PDB file of C-alpha atoms in Angstrom:
ATOM      1  CA  UNK A   1      -9.751 -43.677  36.775  1.00  0.00           C
ATOM      2  CA  UNK A   2     -10.479 -41.081  32.808  1.00  0.00           C
ATOM      3  CA  UNK A   3     -11.330 -41.955  29.801  1.00  0.00           C
ATOM      4  CA  UNK A   4      -9.713 -40.451  27.263  1.00  0.00           C
ATOM      5  CA  UNK A   5     -10.645 -40.765  23.862  1.00  0.00           C
ATOM      6  CA  UNK A   6      -7.970 -40.841  21.496  1.00  0.00           C
ATOM      7  CA  UNK A   7      -8.646 -40.118  17.754  1.00  0.00           C
ATOM      8  CA  UNK A   8      -7.691 -41.380  14.829  1.00  0.00           C
ATOM      9  CA  UNK A   9      -7.163 -44.788  16.267  1.00  0.00           C
ATOM     10  CA  UNK A  10      -4.941 -44.763  13.209  1.00  0.00           C
ATOM     11  CA  UNK A  11      -3.985 -42.777   9.322  1.00  0.00           C
ATOM     12  CA  UNK A  12      -1.522 -43.310   6.249  1.00  0.00           C
ATOM     13  CA  UNK A  13      -0.333 -40.646   5.169  1.00  0.00           C
ATOM     14  CA  UNK A  14       1.465 -38.773   2.585  1.00  0.00           C
ATOM     15  CA  UNK A  15       5.123 -37.882   3.072  1.00  0.00           C
ATOM     16  CA  UNK A  16       4.740 -33.587   4.151  1.00  0.00           C
ATOM     17  CA  UNK A  17       2.312 -34.199   4.434  1.00  0.00           C
ATOM     18  CA  UNK A  18       0.276 -33.120   8.714  1.00  0.00           C
ATOM     19  CA  UNK A  19      -2.257 -34.879  10.925  1.00  0.00           C
ATOM     20  CA  UNK A  20      -3.732 -33.378  14.271  1.00  0.00           C
ATOM     21  CA  UNK A  21      -4.975 -35.798  17.070  1.00  0.00           C
ATOM     22  CA  UNK A  22      -7.522 -35.228  19.187  1.00  0.00           C
ATOM     23  CA  UNK A  23      -7.421 -35.996  22.702  1.00  0.00           C
ATOM     24  CA  UNK A  24     -10.681 -36.220  25.056  1.00  0.00           C
ATOM     25  CA  UNK A  25     -10.553 -36.412  28.255  1.00  0.00           C
ATOM     26  CA  UNK A  26     -13.682 -37.390  30.635  1.00  0.00           C
ATOM     27  CA  UNK A  27     -12.797 -35.109  33.813  1.00  0.00           C
ATOM     28  CA  UNK A  28     -11.031 -32.125  33.538  1.00  0.00           C
ATOM     29  CA  UNK A  29      -7.444 -32.694  34.616  1.00  0.00           C
ATOM     30  CA  UNK A  30      -4.554 -29.980  34.952  1.00  0.00           C
ATOM     31  CA  UNK A  31      -2.053 -31.828  33.185  1.00  0.00           C
ATOM     32  CA  UNK A  32      -1.867 -33.729  29.529  1.00  0.00           C
ATOM     33  CA  UNK A  33       0.915 -35.225  27.867  1.00  0.00           C
ATOM     34  CA  UNK A  34       1.805 -36.820  24.509  1.00  0.00           C
ATOM     35  CA  UNK A  35       4.259 -39.424  24.165  1.00  0.00           C
ATOM     36  CA  UNK A  36       5.905 -41.644  20.932  1.00  0.00           C
ATOM     37  CA  UNK A  37       6.539 -45.047  20.572  1.00  0.00           C
ATOM     38  CA  UNK A  38       8.411 -45.536  17.520  1.00  0.00           C
ATOM     39  CA  UNK A  39       8.029 -49.229  16.427  1.00  0.00           C
ATOM     40  CA  UNK A  40       9.240 -51.472  19.091  1.00  0.00           C
ATOM     41  CA  UNK A  41      10.236 -48.868  20.974  1.00  0.00           C
ATOM     42  CA  UNK A  42       9.452 -47.552  24.332  1.00  0.00           C
ATOM     43  CA  UNK A  43       7.527 -44.710  24.707  1.00  0.00           C
ATOM     44  CA  UNK A  44       9.442 -41.152  24.589  1.00  0.00           C
ATOM     45  CA  UNK A  45       7.817 -38.118  26.137  1.00  0.00           C
ATOM     46  CA  UNK A  46       6.739 -34.699  23.864  1.00  0.00           C
ATOM     47  CA  UNK A  47       5.821 -32.153  25.397  1.00  0.00           C
ATOM     48  CA  UNK A  48       3.278 -31.280  28.456  1.00  0.00           C
ATOM     49  CA  UNK A  49       0.025 -29.595  27.441  1.00  0.00           C
ATOM     50  CA  UNK A  50      -0.275 -27.059  29.461  1.00  0.00           C
ATOM     51  CA  UNK A  51      -3.798 -24.928  29.177  1.00  0.00           C
ATOM     52  CA  UNK A  52      -4.210 -21.418  28.822  1.00  0.00           C
ATOM     53  CA  UNK A  53      -0.171 -21.234  27.807  1.00  0.00           C
ATOM     54  CA  UNK A  54       2.397 -23.224  25.260  1.00  0.00           C
ATOM     55  CA  UNK A  55       3.610 -26.213  25.491  1.00  0.00           C
ATOM     56  CA  UNK A  56       6.514 -27.567  26.980  1.00  0.00           C
ATOM     57  CA  UNK A  57       9.078 -29.785  24.884  1.00  0.00           C
ATOM     58  CA  UNK A  58      11.342 -32.180  25.558  1.00  0.00           C
ATOM     59  CA  UNK A  59      14.844 -32.282  24.077  1.00  0.00           C
ATOM     60  CA  UNK A  60      14.985 -33.306  20.869  1.00  0.00           C
ATOM     61  CA  UNK A  61      10.690 -31.929  20.006  1.00  0.00           C
ATOM     62  CA  UNK A  62       9.714 -28.241  18.499  1.00  0.00           C
ATOM     63  CA  UNK A  63       7.204 -27.006  18.041  1.00  0.00           C
ATOM     64  CA  UNK A  64       7.216 -26.302  14.305  1.00  0.00           C
ATOM     65  CA  UNK A  65       7.388 -29.956  13.750  1.00  0.00           C
ATOM     66  CA  UNK A  66       4.882 -31.113  16.960  1.00  0.00           C
ATOM     67  CA  UNK A  67       2.486 -28.100  17.690  1.00  0.00           C
ATOM     68  CA  UNK A  68       0.008 -28.613  20.338  1.00  0.00           C
ATOM     69  CA  UNK A  69      -3.140 -27.065  21.446  1.00  0.00           C
ATOM     70  CA  UNK A  70      -5.171 -27.182  24.857  1.00  0.00           C
ATOM     71  CA  UNK A  71      -7.475 -24.718  24.986  1.00  0.00           C
ATOM     72  CA  UNK A  72      -9.642 -26.531  27.875  1.00  0.00           C
ATOM     73  CA  UNK A  73      -8.672 -28.800  30.681  1.00  0.00           C
ATOM     74  CA  UNK A  74     -10.234 -32.064  28.889  1.00  0.00           C
ATOM     75  CA  UNK A  75      -8.933 -31.482  25.181  1.00  0.00           C
ATOM     76  CA  UNK A  76      -5.624 -31.664  24.010  1.00  0.00           C
ATOM     77  CA  UNK A  77      -4.564 -31.424  20.292  1.00  0.00           C
ATOM     78  CA  UNK A  78      -1.154 -33.062  19.061  1.00  0.00           C
ATOM     79  CA  UNK A  79      -0.627 -32.030  15.039  1.00  0.00           C
ATOM     80  CA  UNK A  80       2.242 -34.160  13.249  1.00  0.00           C
ATOM     81  CA  UNK A  81       3.418 -31.920  10.586  1.00  0.00           C
ATOM     82  CA  UNK A  82       5.363 -32.302   7.326  1.00  0.00           C
ATOM     83  CA  UNK A  83       5.497 -35.726   8.185  1.00  0.00           C
ATOM     84  CA  UNK A  84       8.584 -37.911   6.513  1.00  0.00           C
ATOM     85  CA  UNK A  85       8.570 -41.500   7.004  1.00  0.00           C
ATOM     86  CA  UNK A  86      10.773 -41.341  10.200  1.00  0.00           C
ATOM     87  CA  UNK A  87       7.418 -40.214  11.974  1.00  0.00           C
ATOM     88  CA  UNK A  88       5.842 -43.114  11.423  1.00  0.00           C
ATOM     89  CA  UNK A  89       5.134 -44.218  15.289  1.00  0.00           C
ATOM     90  CA  UNK A  90       1.911 -44.347  17.844  1.00  0.00           C
ATOM     91  CA  UNK A  91       1.133 -41.115  19.665  1.00  0.00           C
ATOM     92  CA  UNK A  92      -0.320 -41.695  23.016  1.00  0.00           C
ATOM     93  CA  UNK A  93      -1.667 -39.264  25.759  1.00  0.00           C
ATOM     94  CA  UNK A  94      -1.828 -39.365  28.803  1.00  0.00           C
ATOM     95  CA  UNK A  95      -3.418 -37.920  32.086  1.00  0.00           C
ATOM     96  CA  UNK A  96      -2.569 -38.598  35.497  1.00  0.00           C
ATOM     97  CA  UNK A  97      -4.933 -41.181  36.573  1.00  0.00           C
ATOM     98  CA  UNK A  98      -7.195 -40.862  40.093  1.00  0.00           C
ATOM     99  CA  UNK A  99      -6.171 -44.019  41.834  1.00  0.00           C
ATOM    100  CA  UNK A 100      -2.423 -43.619  41.187  1.00  0.00           C
ATOM    101  CA  UNK A 101      -0.496 -43.680  38.701  1.00  0.00           C
ATOM    102  CA  UNK A 102      -0.819 -42.065  34.953  1.00  0.00           C
ATOM    103  CA  UNK A 103      -3.675 -43.197  32.088  1.00  0.00           C
ATOM    104  CA  UNK A 104      -2.984 -43.709  28.932  1.00  0.00           C
ATOM    105  CA  UNK A 105      -5.435 -43.149  25.449  1.00  0.00           C
ATOM    106  CA  UNK A 106      -5.935 -45.646  23.375  1.00  0.00           C
ATOM    107  CA  UNK A 107      -3.364 -44.178  20.816  1.00  0.00           C
ATOM    108  CA  UNK A 108      -2.829 -43.517  17.185  1.00  0.00           C
ATOM    109  CA  UNK A 109      -0.578 -45.171  15.100  1.00  0.00           C
ATOM    110  CA  UNK A 110       0.661 -43.203  12.467  1.00  0.00           C
ATOM    111  CA  UNK A 111       1.608 -44.744   9.646  1.00  0.00           C
ATOM    112  CA  UNK A 112       3.608 -42.104   6.306  1.00  0.00           C
ATOM    113  CA  UNK A 113       4.378 -43.073   2.996  1.00  0.00           C
TER     114      UNK A 113
ATOM    115  CA  UNK B   1      16.009 -39.370  37.368  1.00  0.00           C
ATOM    116  CA  UNK B   2      17.144 -42.917  37.844  1.00  0.00           C
ATOM    117  CA  UNK B   3      17.400 -45.007  35.348  1.00  0.00           C
ATOM    118  CA  UNK B   4      16.424 -48.501  35.864  1.00  0.00           C
ATOM    119  CA  UNK B   5      18.003 -51.653  34.119  1.00  0.00           C
ATOM    120  CA  UNK B   6      15.807 -54.656  33.992  1.00  0.00           C
ATOM    121  CA  UNK B   7      15.630 -58.229  32.004  1.00  0.00           C
ATOM    122  CA  UNK B   8      14.511 -57.625  28.441  1.00  0.00           C
ATOM    123  CA  UNK B   9      12.551 -60.894  28.018  1.00  0.00           C
ATOM    124  CA  UNK B  10      10.815 -63.979  30.300  1.00  0.00           C
ATOM    125  CA  UNK B  11       9.476 -66.405  29.333  1.00  0.00           C
ATOM    126  CA  UNK B  12       6.928 -68.552  32.313  1.00  0.00           C
ATOM    127  CA  UNK B  13       3.935 -71.345  31.664  1.00  0.00           C
ATOM    128  CA  UNK B  14       0.045 -70.484  32.803  1.00  0.00           C
ATOM    129  CA  UNK B  15      -0.713 -70.732  36.661  1.00  0.00           C
ATOM    130  CA  UNK B  16       3.237 -69.980  37.844  1.00  0.00           C
ATOM    131  CA  UNK B  17       4.010 -67.029  39.685  1.00  0.00           C
ATOM    132  CA  UNK B  18       6.161 -64.537  37.799  1.00  0.00           C
ATOM    133  CA  UNK B  19       8.584 -61.894  39.517  1.00  0.00           C
ATOM    134  CA  UNK B  20      10.538 -59.603  36.955  1.00  0.00           C
ATOM    135  CA  UNK B  21      13.434 -57.667  38.743  1.00  0.00           C
ATOM    136  CA  UNK B  22      14.313 -53.431  38.144  1.00  0.00           C
ATOM    137  CA  UNK B  23      17.236 -52.209  39.493  1.00  0.00           C
ATOM    138  CA  UNK B  24      17.857 -48.103  40.315  1.00  0.00           C
ATOM    139  CA  UNK B  25      20.812 -48.053  41.719  1.00  0.00           C
ATOM    140  CA  UNK B  26      20.562 -44.718  41.820  1.00  0.00           C
ATOM    141  CA  UNK B  27      17.085 -43.884  42.535  1.00  0.00           C
ATOM    142  CA  UNK B  28      16.360 -40.288  44.819  1.00  0.00           C
ATOM    143  CA  UNK B  29      15.237 -39.908  48.218  1.00  0.00           C
ATOM    144  CA  UNK B  30      12.106 -38.113  46.616  1.00  0.00           C
ATOM    145  CA  UNK B  31      11.725 -40.407  44.538  1.00  0.00           C
ATOM    146  CA  UNK B  32       8.916 -43.908  44.501  1.00  0.00           C
ATOM    147  CA  UNK B  33       8.362 -46.811  41.755  1.00  0.00           C
ATOM    148  CA  UNK B  34       5.685 -47.729  39.536  1.00  0.00           C
ATOM    149  CA  UNK B  35       4.854 -50.920  37.095  1.00  0.00           C
ATOM    150  CA  UNK B  36       3.135 -50.282  33.825  1.00  0.00           C
ATOM    151  CA  UNK B  37       1.464 -53.355  31.809  1.00  0.00           C
ATOM    152  CA  UNK B  38       1.368 -52.700  27.902  1.00  0.00           C
ATOM    153  CA  UNK B  39      -0.447 -55.197  25.355  1.00  0.00           C
ATOM    154  CA  UNK B  40       0.084 -55.007  21.454  1.00  0.00           C
ATOM    155  CA  UNK B  41      -2.008 -52.334  20.157  1.00  0.00           C
ATOM    156  CA  UNK B  42      -2.661 -50.009  23.705  1.00  0.00           C
ATOM    157  CA  UNK B  43      -1.548 -47.720  25.670  1.00  0.00           C
ATOM    158  CA  UNK B  44       0.114 -48.695  28.543  1.00  0.00           C
ATOM    159  CA  UNK B  45      -1.317 -49.694  31.956  1.00  0.00           C
ATOM    160  CA  UNK B  46      -0.601 -48.531  35.887  1.00  0.00           C
ATOM    161  CA  UNK B  47      -0.363 -51.723  37.323  1.00  0.00           C
ATOM    162  CA  UNK B  48       1.072 -50.794  41.070  1.00  0.00           C
ATOM    163  CA  UNK B  49       3.604 -47.887  42.886  1.00  0.00           C
ATOM    164  CA  UNK B  50       5.199 -48.282  45.956  1.00  0.00           C
ATOM    165  CA  UNK B  51       8.081 -46.624  47.573  1.00  0.00           C
ATOM    166  CA  UNK B  52       9.251 -49.171  50.107  1.00  0.00           C
ATOM    167  CA  UNK B  53       8.443 -52.358  51.770  1.00  0.00           C
ATOM    168  CA  UNK B  54       5.486 -54.405  50.735  1.00  0.00           C
ATOM    169  CA  UNK B  55       2.495 -53.060  48.318  1.00  0.00           C
ATOM    170  CA  UNK B  56      -0.057 -55.489  47.102  1.00  0.00           C
ATOM    171  CA  UNK B  57      -3.064 -55.251  44.907  1.00  0.00           C
ATOM    172  CA  UNK B  58      -4.958 -57.141  43.439  1.00  0.00           C
ATOM    173  CA  UNK B  59      -3.352 -57.569  40.383  1.00  0.00           C
ATOM    174  CA  UNK B  60       0.453 -57.598  42.069  1.00  0.00           C
ATOM    175  CA  UNK B  61       3.120 -57.365  44.540  1.00  0.00           C
ATOM    176  CA  UNK B  62       5.256 -54.871  44.549  1.00  0.00           C
ATOM    177  CA  UNK B  63       8.477 -55.344  46.453  1.00  0.00           C
ATOM    178  CA  UNK B  64      11.029 -52.730  47.077  1.00  0.00           C
ATOM    179  CA  UNK B  65      14.863 -53.340  50.062  1.00  0.00           C
ATOM    180  CA  UNK B  66      15.130 -51.196  52.263  1.00  0.00           C
ATOM    181  CA  UNK B  67      17.502 -49.836  49.720  1.00  0.00           C
ATOM    182  CA  UNK B  68      15.596 -49.159  47.831  1.00  0.00           C
ATOM    183  CA  UNK B  69      18.296 -49.433  44.836  1.00  0.00           C
ATOM    184  CA  UNK B  70      15.627 -52.488  42.858  1.00  0.00           C
ATOM    185  CA  UNK B  71      12.522 -53.382  43.339  1.00  0.00           C
ATOM    186  CA  UNK B  72      10.197 -56.709  41.994  1.00  0.00           C
ATOM    187  CA  UNK B  73       6.996 -56.904  40.250  1.00  0.00           C
ATOM    188  CA  UNK B  74       5.240 -60.789  41.538  1.00  0.00           C
ATOM    189  CA  UNK B  75       2.322 -61.376  39.610  1.00  0.00           C
ATOM    190  CA  UNK B  76       0.885 -64.956  41.644  1.00  0.00           C
ATOM    191  CA  UNK B  77      -0.804 -67.497  39.150  1.00  0.00           C
ATOM    192  CA  UNK B  78      -0.365 -65.892  35.373  1.00  0.00           C
ATOM    193  CA  UNK B  79      -2.608 -66.963  32.373  1.00  0.00           C
ATOM    194  CA  UNK B  80      -2.198 -66.221  29.072  1.00  0.00           C
ATOM    195  CA  UNK B  81      -3.921 -62.996  29.382  1.00  0.00           C
ATOM    196  CA  UNK B  82      -0.726 -62.169  31.091  1.00  0.00           C
ATOM    197  CA  UNK B  83       1.618 -61.844  27.940  1.00  0.00           C
ATOM    198  CA  UNK B  84       3.023 -57.924  27.917  1.00  0.00           C
ATOM    199  CA  UNK B  85       5.574 -56.073  27.968  1.00  0.00           C
ATOM    200  CA  UNK B  86       6.036 -54.573  31.675  1.00  0.00           C
ATOM    201  CA  UNK B  87       7.665 -51.351  32.396  1.00  0.00           C
ATOM    202  CA  UNK B  88       9.726 -49.727  35.476  1.00  0.00           C
ATOM    203  CA  UNK B  89       9.887 -46.763  35.802  1.00  0.00           C
ATOM    204  CA  UNK B  90      11.160 -44.631  39.002  1.00  0.00           C
ATOM    205  CA  UNK B  91       9.022 -41.197  38.873  1.00  0.00           C
ATOM    206  CA  UNK B  92       9.921 -37.414  40.429  1.00  0.00           C
ATOM    207  CA  UNK B  93       7.853 -36.765  43.950  1.00  0.00           C
ATOM    208  CA  UNK B  94       7.251 -33.510  42.615  1.00  0.00           C
ATOM    209  CA  UNK B  95       4.699 -35.885  40.317  1.00  0.00           C
ATOM    210  CA  UNK B  96       5.683 -33.819  37.560  1.00  0.00           C
ATOM    211  CA  UNK B  97       3.931 -36.271  34.932  1.00  0.00           C
ATOM    212  CA  UNK B  98       7.686 -36.353  33.104  1.00  0.00           C
ATOM    213  CA  UNK B  99       7.367 -40.503  32.549  1.00  0.00           C
ATOM    214  CA  UNK B 100      10.729 -41.408  31.533  1.00  0.00           C
ATOM    215  CA  UNK B 101      10.176 -45.580  29.992  1.00  0.00           C
ATOM    216  CA  UNK B 102      12.964 -48.012  29.979  1.00  0.00           C
ATOM    217  CA  UNK B 103      13.413 -51.172  27.263  1.00  0.00           C
ATOM    218  CA  UNK B 104      10.782 -52.354  29.645  1.00  0.00           C
ATOM    219  CA  UNK B 105      10.043 -56.665  29.808  1.00  0.00           C
ATOM    220  CA  UNK B 106       8.562 -58.994  27.539  1.00  0.00           C
ATOM    221  CA  UNK B 107       6.872 -61.575  28.950  1.00  0.00           C
ATOM    222  CA  UNK B 108       5.449 -64.304  27.178  1.00  0.00           C
ATOM    223  CA  UNK B 109       3.068 -66.748  29.225  1.00  0.00           C
ATOM    224  CA  UNK B 110       2.930 -70.094  27.293  1.00  0.00           C
ATOM    225  CA  UNK B 111      -0.371 -72.812  27.937  1.00  0.00           C
TER     226      UNK B 111
END
């Protein structure tokens, strides 16, 4: 399966600032996905990152808050904008696995103070 | 997508077989069932998937009855390192990548 490198692994940010999370895959993939996992909760899909076009956002998530870039088939970024403490979560990227299922990055643990 | 229901938590002891059952009464014809494992501070890891009957790999077995309204993940001879959250998901066969995670089952393996 693909190997995902996600950066940073964790960060503590001031409210009102923005953080960009990077997801690098060791092989070309058509589809990349961004998830959020709030403390003690399950994962929620934020958006699908499409190469060459705008990301497709799920209900409750908007581009102004979570802009996504997908410049090529191995890389994507998710920005959490104008952060508030409610944005404190783990953010994960995911790609289709070669042996079935989907492969997830190790996540970015974000704390907003 | 079909909603899934699974126990919130389970306890077991090392060496025992653990069976986690998931209900998905509204599963559609082109949906399949998949299970993920998540350790603290890590992303979910794919375990197994199936459409019907029984699937086995080196990690687990998945049992799906004929009506497909439920499925059971079987972990043989668990160890302490199997302590994790286990998620049952129903995935649309069109493979859009849209995974809907439920609350999962927290499995605690005791020595």
